[in-house]
Coordinates of C-alpha atoms in Angstrom, one line a residue:
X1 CA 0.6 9.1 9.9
X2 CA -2.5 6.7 9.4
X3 CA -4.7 6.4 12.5
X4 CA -7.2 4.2 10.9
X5 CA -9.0 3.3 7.7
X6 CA -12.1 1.4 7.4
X7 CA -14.1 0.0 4.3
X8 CA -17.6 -0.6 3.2
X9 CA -19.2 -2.8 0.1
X10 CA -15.8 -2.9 -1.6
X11 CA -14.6 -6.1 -3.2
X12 CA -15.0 -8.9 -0.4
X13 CA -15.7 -6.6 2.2
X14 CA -20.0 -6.0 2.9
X15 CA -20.4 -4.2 6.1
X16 CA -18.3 -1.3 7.3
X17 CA -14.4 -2.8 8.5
X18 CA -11.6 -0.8 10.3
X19 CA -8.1 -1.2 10.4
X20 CA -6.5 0.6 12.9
X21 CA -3.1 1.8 14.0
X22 CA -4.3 3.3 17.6
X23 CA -1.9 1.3 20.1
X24 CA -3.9 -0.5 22.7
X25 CA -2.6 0.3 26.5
X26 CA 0.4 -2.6 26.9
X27 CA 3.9 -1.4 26.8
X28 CA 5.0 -4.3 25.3
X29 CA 7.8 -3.4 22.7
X30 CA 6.5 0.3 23.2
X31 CA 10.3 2.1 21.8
X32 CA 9.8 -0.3 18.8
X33 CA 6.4 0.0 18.3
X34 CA 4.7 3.2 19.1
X35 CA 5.3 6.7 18.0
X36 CA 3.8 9.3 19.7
X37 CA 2.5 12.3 18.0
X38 CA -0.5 14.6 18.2
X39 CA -1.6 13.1 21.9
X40 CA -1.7 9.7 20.4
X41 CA -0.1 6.5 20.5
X42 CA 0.4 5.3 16.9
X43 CA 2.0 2.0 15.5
X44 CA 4.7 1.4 12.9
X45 CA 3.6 -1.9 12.3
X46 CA 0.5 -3.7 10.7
X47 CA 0.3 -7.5 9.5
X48 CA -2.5 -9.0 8.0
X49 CA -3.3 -13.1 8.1
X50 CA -5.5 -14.9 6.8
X51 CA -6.5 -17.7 3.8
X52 CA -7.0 -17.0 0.9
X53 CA -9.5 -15.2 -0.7
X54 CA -10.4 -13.9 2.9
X55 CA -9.9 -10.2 1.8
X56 CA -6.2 -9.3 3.3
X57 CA -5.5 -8.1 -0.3
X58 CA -8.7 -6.4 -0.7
X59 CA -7.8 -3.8 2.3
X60 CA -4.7 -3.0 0.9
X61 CA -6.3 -2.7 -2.7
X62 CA -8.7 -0.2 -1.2
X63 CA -6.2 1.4 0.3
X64 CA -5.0 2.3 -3.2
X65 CA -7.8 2.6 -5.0
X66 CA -8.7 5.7 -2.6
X67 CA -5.3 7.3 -2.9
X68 CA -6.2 7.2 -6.5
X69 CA -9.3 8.8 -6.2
X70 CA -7.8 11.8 -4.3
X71 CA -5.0 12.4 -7.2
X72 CA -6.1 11.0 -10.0
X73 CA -8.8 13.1 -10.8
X74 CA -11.1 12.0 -14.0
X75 CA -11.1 14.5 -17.0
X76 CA -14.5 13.7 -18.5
X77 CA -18.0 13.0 -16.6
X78 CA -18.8 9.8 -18.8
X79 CA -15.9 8.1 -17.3
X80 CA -16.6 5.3 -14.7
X81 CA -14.8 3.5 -11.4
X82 CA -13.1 0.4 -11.5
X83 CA -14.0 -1.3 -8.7
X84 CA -17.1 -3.8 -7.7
X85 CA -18.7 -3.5 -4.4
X86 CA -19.9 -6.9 -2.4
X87 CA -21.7 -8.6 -5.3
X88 CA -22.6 -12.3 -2.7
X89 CA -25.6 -10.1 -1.4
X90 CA -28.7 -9.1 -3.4
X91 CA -28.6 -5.5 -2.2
X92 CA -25.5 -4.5 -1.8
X93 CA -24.8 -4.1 -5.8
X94 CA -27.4 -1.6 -5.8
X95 CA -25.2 0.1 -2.4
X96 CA -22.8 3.0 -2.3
X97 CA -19.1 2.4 -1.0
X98 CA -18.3 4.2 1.6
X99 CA -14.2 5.3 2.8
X100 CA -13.5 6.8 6.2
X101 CA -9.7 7.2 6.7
X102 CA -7.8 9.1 9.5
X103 CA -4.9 10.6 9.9
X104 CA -2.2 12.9 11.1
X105 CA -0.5 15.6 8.9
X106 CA 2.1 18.7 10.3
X107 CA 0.6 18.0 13.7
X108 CA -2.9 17.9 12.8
X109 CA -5.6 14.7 12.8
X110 CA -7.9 14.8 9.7
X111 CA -10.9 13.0 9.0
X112 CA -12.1 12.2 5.3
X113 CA -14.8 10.7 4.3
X114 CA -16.1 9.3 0.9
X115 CA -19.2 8.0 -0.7
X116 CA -19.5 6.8 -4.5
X117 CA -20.9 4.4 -6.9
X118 CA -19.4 3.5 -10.1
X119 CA -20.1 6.6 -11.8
X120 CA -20.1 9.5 -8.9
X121 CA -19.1 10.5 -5.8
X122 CA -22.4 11.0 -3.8
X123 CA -20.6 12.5 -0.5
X124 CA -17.7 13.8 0.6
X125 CA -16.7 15.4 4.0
X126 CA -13.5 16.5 5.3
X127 CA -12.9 17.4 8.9
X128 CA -10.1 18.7 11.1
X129 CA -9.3 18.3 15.1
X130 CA -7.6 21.1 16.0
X131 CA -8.1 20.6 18.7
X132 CA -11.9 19.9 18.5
X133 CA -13.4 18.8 15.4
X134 CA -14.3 21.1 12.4
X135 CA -15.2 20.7 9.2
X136 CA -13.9 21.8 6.5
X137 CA -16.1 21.1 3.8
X138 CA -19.4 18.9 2.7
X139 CA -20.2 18.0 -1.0
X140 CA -22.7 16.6 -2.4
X141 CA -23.7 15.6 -5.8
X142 CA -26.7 16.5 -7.4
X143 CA -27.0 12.5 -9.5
X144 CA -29.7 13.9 -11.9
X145 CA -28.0 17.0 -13.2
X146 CA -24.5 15.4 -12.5
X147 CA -23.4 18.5 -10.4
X148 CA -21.3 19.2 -7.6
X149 CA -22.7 21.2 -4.5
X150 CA -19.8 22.4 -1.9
X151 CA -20.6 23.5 1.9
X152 CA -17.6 25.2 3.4
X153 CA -16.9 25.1 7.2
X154 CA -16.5 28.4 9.2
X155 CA -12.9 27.6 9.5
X156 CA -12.2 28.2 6.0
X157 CA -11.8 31.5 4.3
X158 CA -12.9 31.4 0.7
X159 CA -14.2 33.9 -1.9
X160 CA -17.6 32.9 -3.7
X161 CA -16.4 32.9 -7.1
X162 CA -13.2 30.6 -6.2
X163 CA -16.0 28.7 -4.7
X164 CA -17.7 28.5 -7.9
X165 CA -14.6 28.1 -9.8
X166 CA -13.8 24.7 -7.4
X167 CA -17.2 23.7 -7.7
X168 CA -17.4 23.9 -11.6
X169 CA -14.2 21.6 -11.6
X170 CA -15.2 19.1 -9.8
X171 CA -16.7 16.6 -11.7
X172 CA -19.6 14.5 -10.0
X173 CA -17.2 11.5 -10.8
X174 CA -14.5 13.5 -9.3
X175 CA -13.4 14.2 -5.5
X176 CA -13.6 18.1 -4.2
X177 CA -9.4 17.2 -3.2
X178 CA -9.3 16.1 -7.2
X179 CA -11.1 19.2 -8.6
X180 CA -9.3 21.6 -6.4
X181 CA -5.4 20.3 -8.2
X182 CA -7.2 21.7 -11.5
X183 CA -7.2 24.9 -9.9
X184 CA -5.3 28.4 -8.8
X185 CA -6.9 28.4 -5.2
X186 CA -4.9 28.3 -2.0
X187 CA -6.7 26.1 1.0
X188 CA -4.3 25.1 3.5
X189 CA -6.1 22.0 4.6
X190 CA -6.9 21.3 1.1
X191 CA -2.8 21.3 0.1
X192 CA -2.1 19.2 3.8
X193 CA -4.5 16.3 2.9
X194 CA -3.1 16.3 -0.9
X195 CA 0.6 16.5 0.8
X196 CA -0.2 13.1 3.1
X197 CA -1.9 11.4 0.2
X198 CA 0.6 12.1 -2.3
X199 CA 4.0 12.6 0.0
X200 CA 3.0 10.1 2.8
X201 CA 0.8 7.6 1.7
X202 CA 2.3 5.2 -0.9
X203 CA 1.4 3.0 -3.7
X204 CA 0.6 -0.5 -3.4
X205 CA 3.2 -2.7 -3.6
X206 CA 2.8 -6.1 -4.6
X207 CA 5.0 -9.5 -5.7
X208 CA 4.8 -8.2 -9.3
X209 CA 6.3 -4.5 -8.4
X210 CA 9.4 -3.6 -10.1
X211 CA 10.9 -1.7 -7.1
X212 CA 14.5 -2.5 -8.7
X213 CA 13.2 0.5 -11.3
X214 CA 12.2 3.0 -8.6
X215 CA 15.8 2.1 -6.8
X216 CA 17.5 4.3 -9.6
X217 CA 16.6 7.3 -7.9
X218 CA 17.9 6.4 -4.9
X219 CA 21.1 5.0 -5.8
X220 CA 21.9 8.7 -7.0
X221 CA 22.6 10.1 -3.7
X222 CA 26.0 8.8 -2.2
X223 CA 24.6 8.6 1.2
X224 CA 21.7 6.8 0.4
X225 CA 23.6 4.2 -1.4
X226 CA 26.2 3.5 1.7
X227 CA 22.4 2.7 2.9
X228 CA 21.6 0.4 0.7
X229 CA 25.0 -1.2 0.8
X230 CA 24.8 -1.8 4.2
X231 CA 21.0 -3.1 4.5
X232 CA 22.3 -5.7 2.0
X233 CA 25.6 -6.5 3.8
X234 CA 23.4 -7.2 7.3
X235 CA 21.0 -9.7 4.5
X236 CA 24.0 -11.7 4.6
X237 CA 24.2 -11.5 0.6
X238 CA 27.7 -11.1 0.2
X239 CA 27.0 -7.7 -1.6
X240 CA 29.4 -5.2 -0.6
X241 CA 29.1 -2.4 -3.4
X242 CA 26.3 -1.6 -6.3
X243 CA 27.5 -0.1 -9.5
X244 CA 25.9 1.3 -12.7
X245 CA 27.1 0.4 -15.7
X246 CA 26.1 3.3 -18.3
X247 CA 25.6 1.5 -22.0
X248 CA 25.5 3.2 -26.0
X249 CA 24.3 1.0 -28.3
X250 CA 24.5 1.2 -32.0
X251 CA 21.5 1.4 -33.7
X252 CA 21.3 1.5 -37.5
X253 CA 17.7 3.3 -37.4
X254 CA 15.6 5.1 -34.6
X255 CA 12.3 4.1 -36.4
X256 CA 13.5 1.0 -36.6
X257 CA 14.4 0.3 -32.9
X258 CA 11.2 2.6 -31.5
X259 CA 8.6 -0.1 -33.9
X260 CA 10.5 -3.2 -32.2
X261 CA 12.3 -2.5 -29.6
X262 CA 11.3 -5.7 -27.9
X263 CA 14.6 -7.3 -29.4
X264 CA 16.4 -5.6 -27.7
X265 CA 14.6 -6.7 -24.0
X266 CA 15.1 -10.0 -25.0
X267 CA 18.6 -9.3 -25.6
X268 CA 19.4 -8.7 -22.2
X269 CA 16.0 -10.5 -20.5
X270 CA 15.0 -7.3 -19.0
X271 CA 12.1 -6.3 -20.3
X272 CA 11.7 -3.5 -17.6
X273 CA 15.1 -1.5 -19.0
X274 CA 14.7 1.9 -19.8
X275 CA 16.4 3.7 -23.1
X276 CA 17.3 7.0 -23.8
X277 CA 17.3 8.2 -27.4
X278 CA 20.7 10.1 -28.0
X279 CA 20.6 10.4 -31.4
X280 CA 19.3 8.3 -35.1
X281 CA 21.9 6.0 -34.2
X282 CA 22.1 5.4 -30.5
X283 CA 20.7 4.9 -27.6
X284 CA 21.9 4.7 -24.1
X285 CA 20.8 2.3 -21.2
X286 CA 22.0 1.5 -17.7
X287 CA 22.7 -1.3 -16.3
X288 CA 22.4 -2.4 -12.3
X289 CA 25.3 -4.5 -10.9
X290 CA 26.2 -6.1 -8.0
X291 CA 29.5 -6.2 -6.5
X292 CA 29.9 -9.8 -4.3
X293 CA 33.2 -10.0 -2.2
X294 CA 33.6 -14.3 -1.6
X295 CA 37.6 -14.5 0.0
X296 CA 38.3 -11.4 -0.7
X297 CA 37.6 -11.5 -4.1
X298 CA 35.4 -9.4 -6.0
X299 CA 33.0 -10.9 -8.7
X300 CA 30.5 -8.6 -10.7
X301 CA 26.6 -10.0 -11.5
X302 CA 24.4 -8.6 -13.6
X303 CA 20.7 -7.7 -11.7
X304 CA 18.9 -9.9 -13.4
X305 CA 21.3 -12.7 -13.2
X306 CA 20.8 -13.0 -9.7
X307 CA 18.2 -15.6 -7.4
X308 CA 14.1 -13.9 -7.3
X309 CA 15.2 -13.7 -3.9
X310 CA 18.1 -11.2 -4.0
X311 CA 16.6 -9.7 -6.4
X312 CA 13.4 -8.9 -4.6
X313 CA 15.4 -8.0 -1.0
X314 CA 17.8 -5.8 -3.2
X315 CA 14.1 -3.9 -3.8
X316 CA 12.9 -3.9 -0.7
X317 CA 16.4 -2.3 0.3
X318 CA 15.5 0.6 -1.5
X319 CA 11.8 0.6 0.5
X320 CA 13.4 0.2 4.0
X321 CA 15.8 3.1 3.1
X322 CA 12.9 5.4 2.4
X323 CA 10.9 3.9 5.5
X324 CA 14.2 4.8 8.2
X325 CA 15.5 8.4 6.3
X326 CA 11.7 9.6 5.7
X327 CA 8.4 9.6 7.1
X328 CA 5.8 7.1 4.9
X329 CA 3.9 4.6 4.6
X330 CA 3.9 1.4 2.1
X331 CA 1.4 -0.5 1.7
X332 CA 2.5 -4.2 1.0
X333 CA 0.9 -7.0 -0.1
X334 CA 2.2 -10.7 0.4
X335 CA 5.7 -9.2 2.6
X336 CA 7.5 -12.5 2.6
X337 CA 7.0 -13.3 -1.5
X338 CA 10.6 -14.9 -2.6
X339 CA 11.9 -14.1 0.9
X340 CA 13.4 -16.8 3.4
X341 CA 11.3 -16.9 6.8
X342 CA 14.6 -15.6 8.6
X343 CA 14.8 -12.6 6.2
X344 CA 11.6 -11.5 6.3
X345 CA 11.8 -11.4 10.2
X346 CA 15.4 -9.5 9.6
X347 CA 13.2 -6.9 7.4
X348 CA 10.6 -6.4 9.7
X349 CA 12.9 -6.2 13.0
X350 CA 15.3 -3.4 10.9
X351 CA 12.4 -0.9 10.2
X352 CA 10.8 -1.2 13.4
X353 CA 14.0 -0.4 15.0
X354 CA 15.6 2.3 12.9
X355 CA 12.3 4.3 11.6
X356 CA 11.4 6.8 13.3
X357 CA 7.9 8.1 12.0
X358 CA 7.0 5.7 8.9
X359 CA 4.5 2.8 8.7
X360 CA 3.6 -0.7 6.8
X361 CA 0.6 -1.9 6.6
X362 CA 1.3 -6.0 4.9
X363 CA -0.3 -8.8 3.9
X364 CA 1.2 -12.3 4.5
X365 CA 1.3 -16.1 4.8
X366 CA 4.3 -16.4 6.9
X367 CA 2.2 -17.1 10.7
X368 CA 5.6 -18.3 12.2
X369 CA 6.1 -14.6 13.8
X370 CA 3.3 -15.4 16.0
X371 CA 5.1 -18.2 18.0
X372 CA 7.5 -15.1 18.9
X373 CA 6.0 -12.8 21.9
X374 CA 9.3 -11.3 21.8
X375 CA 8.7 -9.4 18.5
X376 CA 5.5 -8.9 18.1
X377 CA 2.5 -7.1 20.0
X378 CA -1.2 -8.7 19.7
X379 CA -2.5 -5.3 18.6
X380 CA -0.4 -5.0 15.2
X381 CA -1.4 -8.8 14.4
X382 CA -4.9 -8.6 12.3
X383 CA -7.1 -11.3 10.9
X384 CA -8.9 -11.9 7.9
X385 CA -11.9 -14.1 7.8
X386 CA -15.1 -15.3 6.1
X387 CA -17.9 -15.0 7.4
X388 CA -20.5 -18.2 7.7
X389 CA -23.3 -16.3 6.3
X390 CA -22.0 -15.0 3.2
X391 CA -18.5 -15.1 3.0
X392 CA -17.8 -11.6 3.2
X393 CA -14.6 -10.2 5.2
X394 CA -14.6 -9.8 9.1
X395 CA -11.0 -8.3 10.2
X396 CA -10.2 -7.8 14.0
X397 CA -7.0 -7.8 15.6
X398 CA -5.4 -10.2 18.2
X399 CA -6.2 -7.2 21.1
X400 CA -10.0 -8.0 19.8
X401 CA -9.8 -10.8 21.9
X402 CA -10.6 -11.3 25.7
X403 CA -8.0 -13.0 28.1
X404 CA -10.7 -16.3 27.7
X405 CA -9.1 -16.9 24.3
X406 CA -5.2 -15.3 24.9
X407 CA -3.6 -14.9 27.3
X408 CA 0.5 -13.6 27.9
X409 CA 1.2 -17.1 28.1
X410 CA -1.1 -18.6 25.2
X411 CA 0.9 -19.9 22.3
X412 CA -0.7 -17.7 19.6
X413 CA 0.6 -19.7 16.3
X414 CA -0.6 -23.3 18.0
X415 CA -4.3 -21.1 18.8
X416 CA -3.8 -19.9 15.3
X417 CA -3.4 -23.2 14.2
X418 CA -6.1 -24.8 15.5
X419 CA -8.9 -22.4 14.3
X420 CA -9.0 -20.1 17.5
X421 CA -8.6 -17.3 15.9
X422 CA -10.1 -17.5 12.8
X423 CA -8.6 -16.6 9.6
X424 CA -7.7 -20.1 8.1
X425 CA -9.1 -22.0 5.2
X426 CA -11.7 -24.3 5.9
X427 CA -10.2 -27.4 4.0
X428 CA -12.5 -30.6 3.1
X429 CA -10.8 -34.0 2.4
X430 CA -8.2 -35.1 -0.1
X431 CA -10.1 -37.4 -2.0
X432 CA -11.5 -36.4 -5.6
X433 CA -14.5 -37.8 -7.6
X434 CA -13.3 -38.6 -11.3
X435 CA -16.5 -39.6 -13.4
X436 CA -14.9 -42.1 -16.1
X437 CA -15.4 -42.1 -19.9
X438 CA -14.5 -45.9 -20.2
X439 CA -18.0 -48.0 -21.8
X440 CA -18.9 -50.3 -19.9

C-alpha cells in the first residue's frame, strides 16, 4: 500500500510536495476508510481539488512517470527523459527532480528515493523498516564518465562480481530496480519493490483511457463477470448480462487489409478493435454487447452504440472489480469525466465499502462531496493551489487546517466556495477588450 509520495521541480510543482495516505487520529468513517497494516493506519481514499492548471494532474502524472522509470528501463545511454522540471523560476531549470515515495509491500515499509535530470539518474537510495530502518542500497552516478557506482547495505547478501554485473547494467539514465530486471541476480527486496510497482501500483488512468479494452481480460472469468454484471445492475443501467460476440470476416487479401485496415475501424466506428489474423482470407474480431432487460424484454446494444456515460462506467466496472477482489492502486485523473454527480458518489461509496486493501488516488471537479460530512473524512480531501509568488503548486489536505478555519460543524463546500481553502481559480471580470478594424 502507498504511505506517501512527494515531488520536487516536476512540471508545476517547485519545492518538495507530499501526498499522504497516513490517517490522521479521528475515527470518523474509520471501517470505511482505514486499513490497518504494518502498525499503521492507511487510507483507501484520496481526492484531489483544485482549478485548473493548479497541478492536480501533475501529481498523478508523476506518479506515473516514476512507475515508468522503475520498469521501463532505457536500452541505450544517449536516450533522454521526458519530463520538464519547474521552468517559472530561473534556477530551477538548471535543478535536479527529486521522488521520495513510501510504501508497504508483504508486510514490510520501503522507502525509495530518486534523483535525476533529463539525461541521468544522479541518486538513488532504497531503504527498508524492518523494523528499524536499513538500507539497502545507494547509487550514485559518476556524470562525467556516465557510470553507475552501487553501495550495498549490510542487510544484503551479494557476490562482487553480481555486483559488477548489476552495476555494468545500469545505465546512468537508468534506475539500479531497472538495471537489475536485465539481470540473473536474486535480491529479495529488489523483486518486492518491482512486485509493488508493477503488481500494485497502476497506470494512470485518464478521460482518454480505453478501459473497455483492458475489460476483455476480465470478462473471461465467470465469476468476475457475475461482478461486473452486478456493479452495472446497482448503476441503475438496465444492464443485466454482457456478451461477446466472436466475428470472421472475409478478406480477399491479408496484405491488403494489414496496409489499410483503417476501413475496416470505420466500418464499425471502433477504432480501438482488435483483429486476429486466421488465415490470407480472414480475420476474426470480437465484439462487446450489452444485454438491457426494459419490461422484461431483452434488447442487445452494441458497446459503442451506447451514451459516453455507460460506456465510461461500463470501464470503470472493470476497475472497481479489480479494486474489491485484489489489492491495488489506480491512479485516476478527472474521476467524475462523463459520469452523473450521483454516480460518481455511487462509485466512490462501493469501493470504499467492499475493498479491502486497495487504494485511489483521483483528480476531480466534482466539490459537491464536500457538503457531505457523512462520506467523507477532511484528511482524504487534498487541495491544489497556486502560489502568489510564482504560481507553482502548494497541496495540503483539509486536516492541514486548524479548528480557526474548520470546524465539525463548518460547511466545507460553502468554505470552499468562498476561497477559504484555497484551490479555486482566481477569475477577473467578464467584459472583453475588442480593438476594431473599422476606419474611422
Amino acid at each position: 500500500m502507498l504511505v506517501n509520495f512527494s515531488i520536487q521541480n516536476f512540471g508545476s510543482i517547485k519545492d518538495k510536495q507530499t501526498l499522504s495516505f497516513e490517517a490522521d487520529k479521528s475515527e470518523h468513517l474509520e471501517d470505511y476508510y482505514v486499513i490497518n497494516t504494518n502498525g499503521r493506519r492507511l487510507l483507501k481514499l484520496g481526492l484531489i481539488y483544485g482549478a485548473n492548471a493548479s497541478g492536480k494532474t501533475t501529481i498523478l502524472k508523476a506518479l506515473d512517470f516514476l512507475r515508468t522509470l522503475v520498469l521501463k528501463p532505457k536500452n541505450q545511454k544517449t536516450q533522454t527523459f521526458d519530463f520538464e522540471p519547474f521552468l517559472f523560476d530561473d534556477n530551477t531549470p538548471r535543478q535536479n527532480t527529486v521522488f521520495e515515495i513510501e510504501f508497504i509491500q508483504n508486510d514490510v515499509r520501503y522507502l525509495y528515493e530518486v534523483e535525476l535530470n533529463k539525461e541521468a539518474i544522479t541518486r538513488e537510495e532504497l531503504y527498508s523498516y524492518n523494523p528499524k530502518k536499513s538500507n539497502i542500497f545507494k547509487r550514485t552516478t559518476d556524470l562525467q564518465n556516465k557510470f553507475t557506482k552501487i553501495e550495498f547495505g549490510n542487510k544484503i547478501k551479494i557476490s562482487k562480481s553480481a555486483e559488477e554485473t548489476l552495476e555494468n547494467n545500469t545505465l546512468w539514465n537508468n534506475t539500479v530496480l531497472g538495471g537489475f530486471l536485465k539481470t540473473n541476480i536474486d535480491i529479495e527486496e529488489f523483486v518486492d519493490v518491482l512486485n509493488w510497482f508493477s503488481g500494485y501500483l497502476n497506470t494512470l488512468i485518464n478521460p482518454q483511457s480505453n478501459l473497455s479494452k483492458e475489460l476483455k481480460k476480465t470478462l473471461s472469468n465467470d465469476q468476475n463477470k457475475k461482478t461486473l454484471v452486478q456493479i452495472l445492475k446497482k448503476a441503475d443501467f438496465n444492464i443485466s448480462n454482457i456478451l461477446i460476440k466472436k466475428e470472421v470476416i472475409e478478406i480477399s487479401d491479408i496484405n491488403d487489409f494489414l496496409e489499410n485496415p483503417e476501413r475496416f475501424y470505420k466500418k464499425d466506428n471502433d477504432k480501438d478493435r482488435e483483429f486476429r489474423i486466421i488465415s490470407n482470407n480472414q480475420i476474426s474480431t470480437e465484439n462487446v454487447e450489452l444485454e438491457h432487460t426494459v419490461n422484461n424484454k431483452s434488447y442487445i446494444l452494441a458497446l459503442n452504440m451506447e451514451s459516453q456515460g455507460t460506456q465510461r462506467y461500463y470501464g470503470f466496472a472493470g476497475t472497481l472489480c479489480t479494486l474489491i477482489k485484489d489489492s491495488v492502486l489506480f491512479p485516476i485523473d478527472e474521476l467524475e469525466s462523463s459520469l452523473h454527480p450521483d454516480l460518481f458518489v455511487h462509485f466512490l461509496l462501493s469501493f470504499l465499502t467492499n475493498s479491502k486493501k486497495s487504494q485511489i488516488i483521483a483528480t476531480t471537479h466534482n466539490r459537491e462531496i464536500l457538503n457531505n460530512k457523512d462520506i467523507f473524512r477532511n484528511d482524504a480531501i487534498w487541495i491544489t493551489d497556486k502560489s502568489n509568488e510564482n504560481c507553482a503548486t502548494e497541496l495540503y489536505s483539509l486536516a492541514d487546517f486548524d479548528t480557526k478555519v474548520i470546524r465539525d460543524t463548518t460547511n466545507i463546500l460553502n468554505a470552499y466556495k468562498l476561497g477559504k481553502l484555497g484551490g479555486v481559480p482566481n477569475l477577473s471580470d467578464y467584459y472583453i477588450e475588442i480593438e476594431s478594424n473599422e476606419k474611422k
